[in-house]
PDB file of C-alpha atoms in Angstrom:
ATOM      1  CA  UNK A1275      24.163 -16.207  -7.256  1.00  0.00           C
ATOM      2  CA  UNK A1276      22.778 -12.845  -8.298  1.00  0.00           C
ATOM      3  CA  UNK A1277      24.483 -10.310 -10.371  1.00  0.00           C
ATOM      4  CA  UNK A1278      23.151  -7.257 -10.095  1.00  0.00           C
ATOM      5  CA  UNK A1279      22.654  -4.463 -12.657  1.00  0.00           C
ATOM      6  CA  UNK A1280      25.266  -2.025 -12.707  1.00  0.00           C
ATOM      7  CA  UNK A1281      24.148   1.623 -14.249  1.00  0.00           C
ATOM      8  CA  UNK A1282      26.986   3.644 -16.132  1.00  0.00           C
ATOM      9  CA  UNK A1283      25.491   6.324 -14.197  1.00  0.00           C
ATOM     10  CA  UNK A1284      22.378   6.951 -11.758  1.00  0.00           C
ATOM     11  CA  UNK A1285      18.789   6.397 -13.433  1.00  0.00           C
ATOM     12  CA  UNK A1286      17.618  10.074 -12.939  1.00  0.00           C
ATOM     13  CA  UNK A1287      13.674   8.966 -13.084  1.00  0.00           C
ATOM     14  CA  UNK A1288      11.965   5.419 -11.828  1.00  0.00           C
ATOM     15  CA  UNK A1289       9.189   4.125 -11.732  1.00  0.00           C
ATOM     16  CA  UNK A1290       7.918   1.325  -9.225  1.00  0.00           C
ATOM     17  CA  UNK A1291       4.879  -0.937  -9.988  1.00  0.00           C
ATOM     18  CA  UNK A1292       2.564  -1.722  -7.617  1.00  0.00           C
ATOM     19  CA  UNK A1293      -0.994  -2.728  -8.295  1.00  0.00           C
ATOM     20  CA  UNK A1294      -1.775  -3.683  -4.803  1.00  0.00           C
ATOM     21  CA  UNK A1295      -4.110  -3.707  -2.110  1.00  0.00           C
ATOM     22  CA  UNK A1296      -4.625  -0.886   0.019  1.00  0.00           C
ATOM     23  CA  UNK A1297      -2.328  -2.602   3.419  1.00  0.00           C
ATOM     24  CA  UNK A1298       0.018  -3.821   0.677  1.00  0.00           C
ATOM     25  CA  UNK A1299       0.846  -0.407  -0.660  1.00  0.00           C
ATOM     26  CA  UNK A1300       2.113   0.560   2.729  1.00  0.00           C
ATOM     27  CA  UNK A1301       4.525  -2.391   2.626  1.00  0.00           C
ATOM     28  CA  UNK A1302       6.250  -1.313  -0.830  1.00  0.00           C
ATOM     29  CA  UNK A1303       7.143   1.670   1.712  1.00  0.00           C
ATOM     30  CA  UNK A1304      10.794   0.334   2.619  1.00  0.00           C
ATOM     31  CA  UNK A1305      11.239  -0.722  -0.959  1.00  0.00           C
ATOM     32  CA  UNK A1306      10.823   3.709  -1.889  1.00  0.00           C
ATOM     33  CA  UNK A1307      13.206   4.868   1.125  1.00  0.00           C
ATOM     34  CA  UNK A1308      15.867   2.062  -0.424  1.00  0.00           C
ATOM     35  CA  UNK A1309      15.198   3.914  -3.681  1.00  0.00           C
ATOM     36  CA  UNK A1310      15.486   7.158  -2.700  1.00  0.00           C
ATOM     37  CA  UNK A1311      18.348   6.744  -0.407  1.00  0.00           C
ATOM     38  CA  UNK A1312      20.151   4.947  -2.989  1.00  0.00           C
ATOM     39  CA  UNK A1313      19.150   7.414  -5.712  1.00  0.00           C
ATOM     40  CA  UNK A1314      18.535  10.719  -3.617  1.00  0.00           C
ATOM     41  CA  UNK A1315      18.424  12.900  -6.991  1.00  0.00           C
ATOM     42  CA  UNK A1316      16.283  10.356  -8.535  1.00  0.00           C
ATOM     43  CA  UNK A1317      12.639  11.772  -9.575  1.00  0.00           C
ATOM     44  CA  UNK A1318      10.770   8.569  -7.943  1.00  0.00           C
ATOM     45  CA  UNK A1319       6.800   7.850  -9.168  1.00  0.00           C
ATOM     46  CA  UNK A1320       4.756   5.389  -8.442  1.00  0.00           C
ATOM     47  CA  UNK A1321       2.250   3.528 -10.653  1.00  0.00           C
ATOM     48  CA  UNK A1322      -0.634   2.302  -8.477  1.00  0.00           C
ATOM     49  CA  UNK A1323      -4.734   1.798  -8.237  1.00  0.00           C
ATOM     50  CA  UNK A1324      -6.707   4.666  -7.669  1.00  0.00           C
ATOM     51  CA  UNK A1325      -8.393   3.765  -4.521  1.00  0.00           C
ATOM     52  CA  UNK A1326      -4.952   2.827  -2.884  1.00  0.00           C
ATOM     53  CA  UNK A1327      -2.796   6.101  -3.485  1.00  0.00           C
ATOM     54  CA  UNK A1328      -3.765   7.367  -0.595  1.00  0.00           C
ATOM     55  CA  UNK A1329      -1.334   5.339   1.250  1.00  0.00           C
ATOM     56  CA  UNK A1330       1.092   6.818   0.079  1.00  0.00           C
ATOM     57  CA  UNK A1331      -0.175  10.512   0.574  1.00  0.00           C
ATOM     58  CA  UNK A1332       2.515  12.650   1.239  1.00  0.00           C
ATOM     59  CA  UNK A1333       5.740  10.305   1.010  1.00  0.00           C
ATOM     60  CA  UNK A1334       8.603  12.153   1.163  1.00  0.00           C
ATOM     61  CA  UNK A1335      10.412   9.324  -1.334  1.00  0.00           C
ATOM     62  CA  UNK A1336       7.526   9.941  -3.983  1.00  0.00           C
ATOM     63  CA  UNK A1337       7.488  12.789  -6.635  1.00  0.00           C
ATOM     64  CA  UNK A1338       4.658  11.587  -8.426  1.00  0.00           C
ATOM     65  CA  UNK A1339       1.816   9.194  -7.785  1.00  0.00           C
ATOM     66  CA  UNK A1340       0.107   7.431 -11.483  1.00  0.00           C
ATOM     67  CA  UNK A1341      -2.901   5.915 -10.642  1.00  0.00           C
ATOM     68  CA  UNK A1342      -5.084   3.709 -12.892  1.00  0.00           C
ATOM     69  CA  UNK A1343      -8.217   1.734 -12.167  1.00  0.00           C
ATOM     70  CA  UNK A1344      -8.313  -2.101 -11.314  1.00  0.00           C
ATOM     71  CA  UNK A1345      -9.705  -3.311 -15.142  1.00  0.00           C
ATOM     72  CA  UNK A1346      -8.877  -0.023 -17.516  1.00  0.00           C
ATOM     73  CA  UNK A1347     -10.731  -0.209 -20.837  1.00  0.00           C
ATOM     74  CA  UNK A1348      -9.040   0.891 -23.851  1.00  0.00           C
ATOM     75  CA  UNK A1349      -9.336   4.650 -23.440  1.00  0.00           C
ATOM     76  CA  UNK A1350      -7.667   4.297 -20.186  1.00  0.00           C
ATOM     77  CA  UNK A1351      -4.934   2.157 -21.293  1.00  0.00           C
ATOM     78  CA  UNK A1352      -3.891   4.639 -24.386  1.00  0.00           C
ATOM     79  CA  UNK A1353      -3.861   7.765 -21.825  1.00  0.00           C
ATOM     80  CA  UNK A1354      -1.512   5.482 -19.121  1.00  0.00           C
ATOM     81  CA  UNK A1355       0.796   4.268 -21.946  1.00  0.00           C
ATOM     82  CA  UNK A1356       1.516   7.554 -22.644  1.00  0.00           C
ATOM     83  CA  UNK A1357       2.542   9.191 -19.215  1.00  0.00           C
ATOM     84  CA  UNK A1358       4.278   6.232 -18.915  1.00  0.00           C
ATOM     85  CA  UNK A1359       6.275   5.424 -22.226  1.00  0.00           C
ATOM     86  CA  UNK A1360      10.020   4.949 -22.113  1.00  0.00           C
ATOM     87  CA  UNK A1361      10.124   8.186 -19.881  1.00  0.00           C
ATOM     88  CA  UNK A1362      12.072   6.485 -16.906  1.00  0.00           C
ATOM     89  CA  UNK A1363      15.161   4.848 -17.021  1.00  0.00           C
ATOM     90  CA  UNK A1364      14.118   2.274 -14.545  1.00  0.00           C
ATOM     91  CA  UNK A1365      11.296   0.278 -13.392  1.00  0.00           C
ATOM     92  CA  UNK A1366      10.646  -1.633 -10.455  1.00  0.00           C
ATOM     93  CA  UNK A1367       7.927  -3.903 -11.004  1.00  0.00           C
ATOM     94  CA  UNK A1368       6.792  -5.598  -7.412  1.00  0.00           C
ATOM     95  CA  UNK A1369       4.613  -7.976  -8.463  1.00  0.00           C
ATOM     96  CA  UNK A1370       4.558 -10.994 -11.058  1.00  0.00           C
ATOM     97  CA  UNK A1371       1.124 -10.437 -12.644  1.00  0.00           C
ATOM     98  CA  UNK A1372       0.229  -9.381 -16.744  1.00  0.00           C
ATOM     99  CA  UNK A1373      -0.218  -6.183 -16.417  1.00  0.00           C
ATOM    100  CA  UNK A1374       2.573  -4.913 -13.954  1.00  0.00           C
ATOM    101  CA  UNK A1375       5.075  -6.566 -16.075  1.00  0.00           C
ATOM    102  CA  UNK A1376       3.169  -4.833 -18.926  1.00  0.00           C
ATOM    103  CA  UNK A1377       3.632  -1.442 -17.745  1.00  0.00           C
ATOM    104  CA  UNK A1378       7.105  -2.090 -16.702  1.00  0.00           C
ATOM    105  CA  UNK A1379       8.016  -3.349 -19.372  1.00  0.00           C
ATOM    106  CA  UNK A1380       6.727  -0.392 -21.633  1.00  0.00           C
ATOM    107  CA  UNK A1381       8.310   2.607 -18.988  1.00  0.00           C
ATOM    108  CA  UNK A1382      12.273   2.130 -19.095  1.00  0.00           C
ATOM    109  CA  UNK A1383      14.513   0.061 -20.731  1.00  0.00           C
ATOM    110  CA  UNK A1384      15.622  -1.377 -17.509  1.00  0.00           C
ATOM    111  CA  UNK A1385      13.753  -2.882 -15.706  1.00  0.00           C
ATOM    112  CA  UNK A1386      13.995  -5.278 -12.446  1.00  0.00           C
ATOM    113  CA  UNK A1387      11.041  -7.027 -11.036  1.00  0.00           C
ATOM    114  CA  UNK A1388       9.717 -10.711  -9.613  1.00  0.00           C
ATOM    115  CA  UNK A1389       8.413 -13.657 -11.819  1.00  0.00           C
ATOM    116  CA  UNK A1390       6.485 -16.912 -11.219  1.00  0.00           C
ATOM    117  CA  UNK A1391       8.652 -19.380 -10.880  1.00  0.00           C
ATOM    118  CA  UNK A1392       8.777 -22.457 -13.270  1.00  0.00           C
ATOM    119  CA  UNK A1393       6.668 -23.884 -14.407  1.00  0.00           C
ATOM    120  CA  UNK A1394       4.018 -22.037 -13.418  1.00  0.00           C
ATOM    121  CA  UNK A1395       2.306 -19.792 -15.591  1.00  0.00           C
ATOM    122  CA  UNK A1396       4.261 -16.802 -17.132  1.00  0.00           C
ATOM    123  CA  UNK A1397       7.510 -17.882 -15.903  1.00  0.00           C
ATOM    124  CA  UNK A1398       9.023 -16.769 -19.499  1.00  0.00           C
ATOM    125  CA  UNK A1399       8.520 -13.109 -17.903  1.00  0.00           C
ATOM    126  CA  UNK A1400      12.001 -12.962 -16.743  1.00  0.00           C
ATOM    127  CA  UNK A1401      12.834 -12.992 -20.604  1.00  0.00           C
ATOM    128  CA  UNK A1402      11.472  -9.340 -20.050  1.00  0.00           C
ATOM    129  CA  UNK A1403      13.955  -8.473 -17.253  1.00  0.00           C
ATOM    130  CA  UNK A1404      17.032  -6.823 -16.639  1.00  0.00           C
ATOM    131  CA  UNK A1405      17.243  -8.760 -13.896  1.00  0.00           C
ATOM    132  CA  UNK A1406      14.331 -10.826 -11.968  1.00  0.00           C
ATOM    133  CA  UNK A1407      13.525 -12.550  -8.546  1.00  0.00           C
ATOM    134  CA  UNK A1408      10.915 -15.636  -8.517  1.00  0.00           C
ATOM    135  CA  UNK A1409       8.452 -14.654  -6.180  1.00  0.00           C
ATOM    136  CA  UNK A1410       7.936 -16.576  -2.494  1.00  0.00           C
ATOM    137  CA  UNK A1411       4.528 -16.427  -1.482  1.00  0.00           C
ATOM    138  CA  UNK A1412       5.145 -19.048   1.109  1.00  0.00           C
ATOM    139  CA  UNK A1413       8.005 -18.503   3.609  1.00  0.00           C
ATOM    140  CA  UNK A1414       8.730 -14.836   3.484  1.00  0.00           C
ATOM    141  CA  UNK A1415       7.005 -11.775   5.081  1.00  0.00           C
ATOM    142  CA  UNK A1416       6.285  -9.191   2.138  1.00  0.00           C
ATOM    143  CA  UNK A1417       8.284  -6.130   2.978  1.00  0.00           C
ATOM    144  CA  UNK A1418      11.544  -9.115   3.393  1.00  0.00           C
ATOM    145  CA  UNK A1419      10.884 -10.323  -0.242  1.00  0.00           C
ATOM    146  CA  UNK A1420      10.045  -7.022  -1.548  1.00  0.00           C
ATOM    147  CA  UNK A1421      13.507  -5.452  -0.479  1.00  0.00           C
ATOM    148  CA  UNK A1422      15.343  -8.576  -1.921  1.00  0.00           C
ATOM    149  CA  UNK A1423      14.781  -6.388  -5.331  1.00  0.00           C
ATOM    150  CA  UNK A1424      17.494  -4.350  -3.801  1.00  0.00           C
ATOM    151  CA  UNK A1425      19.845  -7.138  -4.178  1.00  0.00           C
ATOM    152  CA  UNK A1426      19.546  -6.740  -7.873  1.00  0.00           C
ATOM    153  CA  UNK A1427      20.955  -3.434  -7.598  1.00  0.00           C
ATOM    154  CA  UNK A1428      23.273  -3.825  -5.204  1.00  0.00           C
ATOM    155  CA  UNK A1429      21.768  -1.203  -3.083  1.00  0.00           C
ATOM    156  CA  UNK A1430      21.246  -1.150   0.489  1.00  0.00           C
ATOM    157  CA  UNK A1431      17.558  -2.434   2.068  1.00  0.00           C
ATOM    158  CA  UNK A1432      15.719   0.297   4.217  1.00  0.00           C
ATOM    159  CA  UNK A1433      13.261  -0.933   6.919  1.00  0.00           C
ATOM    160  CA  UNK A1434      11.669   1.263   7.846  1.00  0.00           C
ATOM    161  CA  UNK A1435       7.844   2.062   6.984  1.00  0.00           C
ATOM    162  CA  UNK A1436       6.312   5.560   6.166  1.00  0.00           C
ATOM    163  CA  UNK A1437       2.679   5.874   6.824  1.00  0.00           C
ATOM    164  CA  UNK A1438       0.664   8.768   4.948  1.00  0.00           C
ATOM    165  CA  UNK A1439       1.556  11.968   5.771  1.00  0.00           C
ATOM    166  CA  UNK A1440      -0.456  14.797   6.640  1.00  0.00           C
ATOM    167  CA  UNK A1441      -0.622  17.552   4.132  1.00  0.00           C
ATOM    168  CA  UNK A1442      -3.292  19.907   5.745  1.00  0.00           C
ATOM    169  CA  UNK A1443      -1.218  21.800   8.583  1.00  0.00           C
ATOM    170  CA  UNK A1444      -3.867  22.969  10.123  1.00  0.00           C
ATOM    171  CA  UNK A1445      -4.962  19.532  11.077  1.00  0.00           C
ATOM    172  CA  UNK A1446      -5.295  18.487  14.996  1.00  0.00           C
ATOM    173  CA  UNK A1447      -6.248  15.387  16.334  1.00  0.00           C
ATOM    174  CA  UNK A1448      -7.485  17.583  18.978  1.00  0.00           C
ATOM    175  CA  UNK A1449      -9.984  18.871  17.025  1.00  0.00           C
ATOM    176  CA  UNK A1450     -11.673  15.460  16.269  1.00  0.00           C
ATOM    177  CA  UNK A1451     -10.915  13.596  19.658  1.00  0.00           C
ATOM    178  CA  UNK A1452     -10.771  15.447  22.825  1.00  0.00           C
ATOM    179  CA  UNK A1453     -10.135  12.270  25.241  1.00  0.00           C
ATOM    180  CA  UNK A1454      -6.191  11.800  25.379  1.00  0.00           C
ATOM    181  CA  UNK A1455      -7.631   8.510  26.878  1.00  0.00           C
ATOM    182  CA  UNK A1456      -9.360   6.442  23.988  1.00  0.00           C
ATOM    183  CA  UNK A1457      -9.167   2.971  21.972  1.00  0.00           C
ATOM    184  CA  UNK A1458      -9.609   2.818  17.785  1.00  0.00           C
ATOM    185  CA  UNK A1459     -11.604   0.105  16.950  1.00  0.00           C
ATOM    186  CA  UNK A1460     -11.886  -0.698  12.772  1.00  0.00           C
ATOM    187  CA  UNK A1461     -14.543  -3.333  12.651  1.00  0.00           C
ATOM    188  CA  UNK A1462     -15.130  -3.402   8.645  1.00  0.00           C
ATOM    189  CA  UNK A1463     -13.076  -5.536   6.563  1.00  0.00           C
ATOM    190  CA  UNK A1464     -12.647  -5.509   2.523  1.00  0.00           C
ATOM    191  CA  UNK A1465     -13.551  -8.739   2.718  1.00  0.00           C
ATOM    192  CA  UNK A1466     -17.022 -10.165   4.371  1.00  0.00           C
ATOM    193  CA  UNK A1467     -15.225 -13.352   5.243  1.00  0.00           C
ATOM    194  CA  UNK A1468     -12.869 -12.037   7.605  1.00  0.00           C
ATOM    195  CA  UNK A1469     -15.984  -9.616   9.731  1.00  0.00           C
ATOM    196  CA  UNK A1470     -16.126 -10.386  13.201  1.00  0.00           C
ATOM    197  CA  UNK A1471     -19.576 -10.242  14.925  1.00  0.00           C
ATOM    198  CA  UNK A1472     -21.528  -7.195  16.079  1.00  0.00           C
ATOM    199  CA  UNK A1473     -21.713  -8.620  19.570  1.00  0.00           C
ATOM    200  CA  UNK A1474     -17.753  -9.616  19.484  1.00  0.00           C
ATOM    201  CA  UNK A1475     -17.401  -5.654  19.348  1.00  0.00           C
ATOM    202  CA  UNK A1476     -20.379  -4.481  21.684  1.00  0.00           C
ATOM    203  CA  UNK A1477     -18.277  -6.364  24.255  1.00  0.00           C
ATOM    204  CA  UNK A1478     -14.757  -5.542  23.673  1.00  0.00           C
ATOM    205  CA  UNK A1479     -15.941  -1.483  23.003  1.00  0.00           C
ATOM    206  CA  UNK A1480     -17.790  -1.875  26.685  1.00  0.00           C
ATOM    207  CA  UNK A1481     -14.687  -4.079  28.523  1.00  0.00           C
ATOM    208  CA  UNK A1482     -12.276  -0.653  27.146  1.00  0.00           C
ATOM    209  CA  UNK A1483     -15.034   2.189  28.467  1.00  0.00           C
ATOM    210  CA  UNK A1484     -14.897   0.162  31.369  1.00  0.00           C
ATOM    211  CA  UNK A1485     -11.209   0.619  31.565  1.00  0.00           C
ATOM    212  CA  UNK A1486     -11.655   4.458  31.324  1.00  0.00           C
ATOM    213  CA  UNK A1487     -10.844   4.453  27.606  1.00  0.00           C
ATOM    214  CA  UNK A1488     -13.271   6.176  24.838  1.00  0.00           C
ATOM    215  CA  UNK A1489     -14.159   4.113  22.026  1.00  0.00           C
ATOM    216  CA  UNK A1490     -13.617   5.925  18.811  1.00  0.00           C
ATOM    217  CA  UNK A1491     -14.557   3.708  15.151  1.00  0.00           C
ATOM    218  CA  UNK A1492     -12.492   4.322  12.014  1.00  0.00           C
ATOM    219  CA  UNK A1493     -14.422   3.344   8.983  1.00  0.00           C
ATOM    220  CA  UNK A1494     -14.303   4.564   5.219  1.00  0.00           C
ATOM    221  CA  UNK A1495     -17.065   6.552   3.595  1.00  0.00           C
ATOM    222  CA  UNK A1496     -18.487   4.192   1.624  1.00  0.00           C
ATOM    223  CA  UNK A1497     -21.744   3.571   2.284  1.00  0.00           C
ATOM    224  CA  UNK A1498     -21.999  -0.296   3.468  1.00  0.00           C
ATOM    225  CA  UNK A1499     -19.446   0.700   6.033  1.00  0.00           C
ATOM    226  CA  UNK A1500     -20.896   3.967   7.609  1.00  0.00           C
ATOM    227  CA  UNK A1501     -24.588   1.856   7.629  1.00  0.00           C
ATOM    228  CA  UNK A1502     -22.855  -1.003   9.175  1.00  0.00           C
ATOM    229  CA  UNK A1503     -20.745   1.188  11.921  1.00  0.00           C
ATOM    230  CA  UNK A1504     -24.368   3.492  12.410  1.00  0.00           C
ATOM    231  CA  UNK A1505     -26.184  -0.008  13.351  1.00  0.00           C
ATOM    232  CA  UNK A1506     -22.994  -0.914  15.829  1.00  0.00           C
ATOM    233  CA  UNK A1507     -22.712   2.352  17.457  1.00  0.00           C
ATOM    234  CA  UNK A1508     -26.281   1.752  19.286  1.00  0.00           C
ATOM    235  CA  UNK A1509     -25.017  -1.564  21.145  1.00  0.00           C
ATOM    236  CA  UNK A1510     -21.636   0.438  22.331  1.00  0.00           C
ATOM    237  CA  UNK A1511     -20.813   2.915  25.120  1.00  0.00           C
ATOM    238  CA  UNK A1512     -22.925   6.209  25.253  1.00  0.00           C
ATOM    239  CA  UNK A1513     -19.880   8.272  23.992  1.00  0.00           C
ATOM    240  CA  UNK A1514     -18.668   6.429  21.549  1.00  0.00           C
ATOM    241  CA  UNK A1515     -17.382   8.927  18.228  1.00  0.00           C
ATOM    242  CA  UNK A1516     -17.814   7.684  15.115  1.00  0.00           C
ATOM    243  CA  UNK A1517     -15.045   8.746  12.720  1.00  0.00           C
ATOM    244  CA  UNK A1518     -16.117   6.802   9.477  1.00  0.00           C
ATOM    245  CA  UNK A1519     -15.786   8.618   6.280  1.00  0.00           C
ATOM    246  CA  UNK A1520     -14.596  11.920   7.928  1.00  0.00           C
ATOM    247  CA  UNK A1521     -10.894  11.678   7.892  1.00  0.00           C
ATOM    248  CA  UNK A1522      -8.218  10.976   4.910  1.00  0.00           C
ATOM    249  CA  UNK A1523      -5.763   7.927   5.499  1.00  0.00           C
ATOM    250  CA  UNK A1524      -3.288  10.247   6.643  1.00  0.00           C
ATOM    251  CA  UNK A1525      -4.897  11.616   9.267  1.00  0.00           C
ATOM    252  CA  UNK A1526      -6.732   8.579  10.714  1.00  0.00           C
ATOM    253  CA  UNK A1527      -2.757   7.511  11.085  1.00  0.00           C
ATOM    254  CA  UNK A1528      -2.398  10.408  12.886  1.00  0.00           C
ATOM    255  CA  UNK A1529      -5.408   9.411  14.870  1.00  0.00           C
ATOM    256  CA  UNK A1530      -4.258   5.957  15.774  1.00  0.00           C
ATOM    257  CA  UNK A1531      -0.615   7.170  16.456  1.00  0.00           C
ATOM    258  CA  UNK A1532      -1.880   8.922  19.403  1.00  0.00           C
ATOM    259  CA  UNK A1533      -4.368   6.099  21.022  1.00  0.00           C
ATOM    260  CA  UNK A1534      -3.584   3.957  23.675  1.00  0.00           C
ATOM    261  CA  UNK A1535      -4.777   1.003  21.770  1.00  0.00           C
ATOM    262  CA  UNK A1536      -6.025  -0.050  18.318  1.00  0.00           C
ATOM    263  CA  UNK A1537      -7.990  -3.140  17.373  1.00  0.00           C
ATOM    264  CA  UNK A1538      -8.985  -4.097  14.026  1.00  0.00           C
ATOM    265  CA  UNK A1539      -9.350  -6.624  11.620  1.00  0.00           C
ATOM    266  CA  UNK A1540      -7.368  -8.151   9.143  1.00  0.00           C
ATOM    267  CA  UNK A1541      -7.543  -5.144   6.571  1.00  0.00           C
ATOM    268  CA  UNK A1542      -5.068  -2.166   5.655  1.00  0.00           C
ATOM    269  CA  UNK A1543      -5.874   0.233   8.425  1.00  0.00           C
ATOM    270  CA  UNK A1544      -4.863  -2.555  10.540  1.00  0.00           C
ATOM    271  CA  UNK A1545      -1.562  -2.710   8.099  1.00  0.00           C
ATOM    272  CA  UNK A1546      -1.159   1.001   9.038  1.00  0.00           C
ATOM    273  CA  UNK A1547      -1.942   0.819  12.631  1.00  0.00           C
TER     274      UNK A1547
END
């Protein structure tokens, strides 16, 4: 049975943990709105990886966004440890690796977050804890077993998702697509393994033209993605637009929000869609 933490009065800064992937970050967003329902005068920041805050552009549950980068030398440790240093008086930490429990454990003296369970390695973590969770990988969907860290504080789970938010109000999808008519397709993957084939997409971007439906490719601006999409774009439809590398996150959700159909691969844009 779990006990949860009970605060003498309402922790006035936190800090939640979450050195994710980019389609993982957007399913920590539940875990915020619990947060900041919970704890509406609460000053909420979030401690993430560089090329990941942008999924979280613009949350209205967010004050402050900390990123780091995925292996920090020393230089970059000192300067972290000290935005981060005892000034919160709780952290969240979401996942049961070194470092997150690291930096948890250095920002507040509370702190509630998920461990291995025993006996695999670094189950002594929850020695570090407030009060802890072991971690299912197995049976439960992520945004389910990251809200369970709202039964340690006997706060209510929120379900709902926030995708980015746009912060440039002069932005119009209008002004990018002009079909109200079209399909997003995101053919590139973060991970080779899981990229379908060039002629799996010539098809399925021709079967949706036929269907009276523009074909418009979301991509990032990194370079192996815009040569890749660049190559593709000759085998599709005439009037296909190619959108790699031209929008933020935020606005490519805004993008997606308003197409009749979305296909992707397994990958955060995907998450988002």
């Amino acid at each position: 049975m779990i006990t949860p933490f009970c605060f003498s009065k309402s922790p006035a800064r936190i800090l939640v943990v979450t050195m994710r992937y980019l389609g993982d970050t957007l399913l920590i967003t539940p875990l915020l709105n619990s947060l900041k329902t919970a704890y509406p005068q609460a000053q909420i920041d979030v401690l993430l990886y560089q090329n990941t805050a942008t999924m979280l552009e613009g949350n209205p549950a967010v004050a402050n966004l900390i990123t780091t980068v995925a292996k920090p030398g020393w230089q970059e440790h000192k300067k972290l440890f000290k935005q981060i240093f005892r000034r919160y008086d709780l952290a969240v930490c979401t996942q049961t690796g070194d470092k997150p429990t690291l930096y948890s454990f250095l920002a507040a003296p509370v702190r509630i977050g998920f461990v291995p369970p025993k006996p695999q390695t670094g189950w002594f973590k929850r020695y570090l804890y407030k009060q802890w969770l072991e971690f299912d990988t197995q049976k439960t969907h992520t945004v389910l077993e990251l809200l369970k860290l709202c039964q340690l504080l006997a706060i209510a789970p929120i379900y709902q998702l926030t995708p980015p938010q746009v912060v440039n109000a002069s932005f119009k999808v209008s002004d990018f697509v002009t079909s109200n008519d079209y399909v997003v397709l995101h053919p590139m993957p973060q991970w080779r393994y899981k990229q379908w084939t060039a002629e799996g997409w010539a098809a399925i971007a021709n079967y949706c033209q036929q269907q009276g439906l523009q074909v418009v490719l979301s991509g990032s601006s990194l370079s192996k993605e815009t040569e890749y999409l660049s190559a593709l774009q000759t085998a599709l439809p005439e009037n296909t637009l190619n959108l790699a590398g031209k929008l933020s996150l935020a606005e490519l959700a805004q993008v997606i929000s308003k197409a009749k159909l979305f296909i992707g691969v397994d990958t955060g844009i995907t998450h988002l869609a």
